[in-house]
Backbone as numpy.savetxt, mean C-alpha at the origin, in Angstrom:
# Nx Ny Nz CAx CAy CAz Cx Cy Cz
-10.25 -28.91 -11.00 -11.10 -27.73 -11.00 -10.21 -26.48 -11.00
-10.75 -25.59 -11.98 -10.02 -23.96 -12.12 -10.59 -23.41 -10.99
-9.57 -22.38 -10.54 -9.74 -21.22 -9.40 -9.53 -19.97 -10.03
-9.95 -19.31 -9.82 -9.92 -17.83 -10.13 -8.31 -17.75 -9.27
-7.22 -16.75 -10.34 -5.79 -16.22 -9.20 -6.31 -15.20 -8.57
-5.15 -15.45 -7.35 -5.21 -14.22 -6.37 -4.48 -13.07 -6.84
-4.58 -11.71 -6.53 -3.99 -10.90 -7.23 -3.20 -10.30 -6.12
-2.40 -9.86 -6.14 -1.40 -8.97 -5.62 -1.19 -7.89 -5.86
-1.48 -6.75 -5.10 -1.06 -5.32 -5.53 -0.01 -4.73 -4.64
1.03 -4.35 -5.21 2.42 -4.13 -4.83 2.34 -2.50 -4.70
2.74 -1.48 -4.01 2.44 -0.47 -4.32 4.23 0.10 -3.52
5.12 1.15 -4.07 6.42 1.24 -3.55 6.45 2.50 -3.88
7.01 3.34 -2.41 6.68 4.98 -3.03 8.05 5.66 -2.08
8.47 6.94 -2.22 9.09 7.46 -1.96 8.77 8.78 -1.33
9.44 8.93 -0.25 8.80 10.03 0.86 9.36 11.59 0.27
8.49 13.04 0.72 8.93 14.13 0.43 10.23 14.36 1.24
9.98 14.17 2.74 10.17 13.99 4.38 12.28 13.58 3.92
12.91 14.55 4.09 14.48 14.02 4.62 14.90 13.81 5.65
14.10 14.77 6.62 14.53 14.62 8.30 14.05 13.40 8.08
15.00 12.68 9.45 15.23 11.51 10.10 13.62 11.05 10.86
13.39 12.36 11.47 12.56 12.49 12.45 11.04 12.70 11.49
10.86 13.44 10.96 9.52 13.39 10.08 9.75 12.33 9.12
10.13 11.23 8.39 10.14 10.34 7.97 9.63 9.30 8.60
10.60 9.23 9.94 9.53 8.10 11.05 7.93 8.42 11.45
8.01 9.63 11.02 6.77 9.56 11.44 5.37 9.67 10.50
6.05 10.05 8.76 5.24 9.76 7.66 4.81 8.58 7.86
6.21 7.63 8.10 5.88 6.14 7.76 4.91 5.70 8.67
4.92 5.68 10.09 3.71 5.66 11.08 2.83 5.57 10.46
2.26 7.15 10.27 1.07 7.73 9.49 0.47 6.79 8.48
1.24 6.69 7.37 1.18 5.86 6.46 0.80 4.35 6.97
1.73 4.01 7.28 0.91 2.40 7.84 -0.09 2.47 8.32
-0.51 2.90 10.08 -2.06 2.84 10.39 -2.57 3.21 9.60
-2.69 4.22 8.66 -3.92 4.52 7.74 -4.15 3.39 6.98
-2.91 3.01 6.39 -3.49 1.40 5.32 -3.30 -0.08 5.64
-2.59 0.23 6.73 -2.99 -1.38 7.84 -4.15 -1.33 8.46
-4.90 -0.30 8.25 -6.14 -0.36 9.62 -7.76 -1.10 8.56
-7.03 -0.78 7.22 -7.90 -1.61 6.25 -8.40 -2.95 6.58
-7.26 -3.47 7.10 -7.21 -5.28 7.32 -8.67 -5.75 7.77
-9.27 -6.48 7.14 -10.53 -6.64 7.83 -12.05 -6.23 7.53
-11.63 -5.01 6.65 -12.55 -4.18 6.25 -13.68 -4.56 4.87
-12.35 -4.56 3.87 -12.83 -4.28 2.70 -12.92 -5.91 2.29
-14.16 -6.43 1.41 -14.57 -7.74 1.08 -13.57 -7.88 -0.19
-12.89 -8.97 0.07 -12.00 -9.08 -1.21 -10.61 -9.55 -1.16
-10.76 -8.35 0.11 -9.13 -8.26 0.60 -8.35 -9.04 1.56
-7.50 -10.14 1.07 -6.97 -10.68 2.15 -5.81 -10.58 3.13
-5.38 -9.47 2.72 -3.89 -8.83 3.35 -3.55 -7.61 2.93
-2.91 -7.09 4.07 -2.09 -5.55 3.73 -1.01 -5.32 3.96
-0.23 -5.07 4.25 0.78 -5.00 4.64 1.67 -3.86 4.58
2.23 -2.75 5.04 3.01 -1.71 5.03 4.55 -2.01 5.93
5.82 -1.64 4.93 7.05 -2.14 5.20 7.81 -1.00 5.07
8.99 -0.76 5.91 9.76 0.36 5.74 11.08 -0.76 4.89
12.09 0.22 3.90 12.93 -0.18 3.33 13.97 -0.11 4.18
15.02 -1.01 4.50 15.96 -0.57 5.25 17.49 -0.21 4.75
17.38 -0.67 3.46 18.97 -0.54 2.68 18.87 0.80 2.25
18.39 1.54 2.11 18.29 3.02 1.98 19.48 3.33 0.89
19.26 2.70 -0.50 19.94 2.64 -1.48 19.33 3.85 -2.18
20.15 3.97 -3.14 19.73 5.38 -3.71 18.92 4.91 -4.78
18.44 3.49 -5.21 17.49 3.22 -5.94 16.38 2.53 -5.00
16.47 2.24 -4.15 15.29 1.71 -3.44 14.15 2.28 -3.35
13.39 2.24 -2.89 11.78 2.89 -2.52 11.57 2.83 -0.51
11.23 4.29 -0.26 11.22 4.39 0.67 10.26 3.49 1.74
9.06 2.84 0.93 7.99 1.94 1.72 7.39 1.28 0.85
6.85 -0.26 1.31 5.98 -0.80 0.39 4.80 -0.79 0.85
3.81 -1.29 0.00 2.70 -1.82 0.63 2.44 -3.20 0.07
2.16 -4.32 0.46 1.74 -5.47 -0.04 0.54 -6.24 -0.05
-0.28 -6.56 -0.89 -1.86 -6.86 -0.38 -2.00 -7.85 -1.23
-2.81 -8.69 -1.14 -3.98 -9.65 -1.90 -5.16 -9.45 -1.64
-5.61 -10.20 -2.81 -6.88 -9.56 -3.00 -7.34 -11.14 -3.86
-8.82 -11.69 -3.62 -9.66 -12.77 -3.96 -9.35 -12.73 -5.61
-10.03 -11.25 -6.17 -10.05 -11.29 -7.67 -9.39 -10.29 -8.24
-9.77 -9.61 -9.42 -9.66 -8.34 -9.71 -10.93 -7.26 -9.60
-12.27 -8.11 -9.43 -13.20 -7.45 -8.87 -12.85 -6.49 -7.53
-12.52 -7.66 -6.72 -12.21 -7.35 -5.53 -11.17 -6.11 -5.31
-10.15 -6.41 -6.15 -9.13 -5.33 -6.22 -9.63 -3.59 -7.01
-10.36 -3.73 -7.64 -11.42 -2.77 -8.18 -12.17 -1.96 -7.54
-12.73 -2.78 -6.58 -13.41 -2.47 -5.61 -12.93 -1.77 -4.30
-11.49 -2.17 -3.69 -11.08 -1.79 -3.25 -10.37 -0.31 -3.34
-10.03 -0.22 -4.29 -9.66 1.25 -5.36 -10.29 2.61 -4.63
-11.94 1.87 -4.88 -12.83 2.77 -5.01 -13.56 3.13 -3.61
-13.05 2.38 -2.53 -13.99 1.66 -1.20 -13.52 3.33 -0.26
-14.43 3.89 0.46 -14.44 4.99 0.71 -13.60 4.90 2.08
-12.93 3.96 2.65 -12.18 3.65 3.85 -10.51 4.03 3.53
-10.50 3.25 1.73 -9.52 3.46 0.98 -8.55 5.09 0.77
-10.21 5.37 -0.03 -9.94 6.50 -0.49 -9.65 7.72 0.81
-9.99 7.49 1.78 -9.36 8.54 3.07 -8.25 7.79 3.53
-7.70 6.84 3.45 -6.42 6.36 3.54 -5.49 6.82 2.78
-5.85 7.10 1.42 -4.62 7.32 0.39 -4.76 9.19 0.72
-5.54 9.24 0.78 -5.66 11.47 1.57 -4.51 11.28 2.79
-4.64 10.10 3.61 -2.92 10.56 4.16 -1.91 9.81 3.48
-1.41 9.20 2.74 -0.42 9.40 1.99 -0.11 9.84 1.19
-0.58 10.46 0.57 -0.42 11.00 -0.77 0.24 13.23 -0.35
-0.25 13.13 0.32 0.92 14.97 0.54 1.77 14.39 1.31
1.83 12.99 1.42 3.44 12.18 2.19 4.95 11.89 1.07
4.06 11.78 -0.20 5.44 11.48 -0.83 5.43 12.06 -2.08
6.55 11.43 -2.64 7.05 12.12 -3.93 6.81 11.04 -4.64
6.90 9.99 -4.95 6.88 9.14 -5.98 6.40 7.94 -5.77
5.10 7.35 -6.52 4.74 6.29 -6.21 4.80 4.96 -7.88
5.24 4.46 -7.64 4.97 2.94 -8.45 4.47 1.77 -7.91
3.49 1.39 -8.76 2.95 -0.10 -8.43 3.12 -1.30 -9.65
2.31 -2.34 -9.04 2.34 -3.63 -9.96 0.75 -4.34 -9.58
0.64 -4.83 -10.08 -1.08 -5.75 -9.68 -0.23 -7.04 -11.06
0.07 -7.93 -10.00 -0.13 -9.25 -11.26 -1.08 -10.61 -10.35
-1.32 -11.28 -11.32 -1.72 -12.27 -10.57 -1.01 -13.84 -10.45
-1.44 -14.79 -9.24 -0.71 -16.06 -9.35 -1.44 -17.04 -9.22
């Protein structure tokens, strides 16, 4: 029997923040707002927010890591109004964001 894949949305962004001290505390910010998802949104089976620690000059300052049931689900989540005031605090947090959504 076929299963629908799980999808993964990868999301890796880079902070405005150089102090030492307001960086720790973007990243804070940043996590509870999109760890506090966990639980919430139908679809979603994980979140995850990670600080980078090799602090390479190509790295990305934080990830986020999630699954998600479908791409419905991941769609849905996009749009889910818990979301969308989550990404209102990260977003005047950084400078550069890249993602990925593949599935497995």
């Amino acid at each position: 029997m076929e299963t629908d894949p799980m999808i993964r949305h990868i999301v890796m962004w880079r902070l405005k923040a150089e102090d030492a001290e307001q960086r720790a505390a973007d990243i804070l910010a940043i996590r509870e707002a999109l760890e506090a998802l966990n639980g919430r949104i139908d679809g979603m089976r994980l979140l995850e927010v990670r600080a980078d620690f090799s602090r390479e000059a190509t790295s990305a300052d934080l990830m986020l890591y999630s699954e998600f049931d479908s791409r419905a689900a991941l769609d849905a989540y996009q749009d889910h109004p818990e979301h969308v005031a989550a990404k209102a605090v990260v977003a005047p947090r950084v400078s550069e964001r890249r993602l990925a959504d593949v599935e497995s």
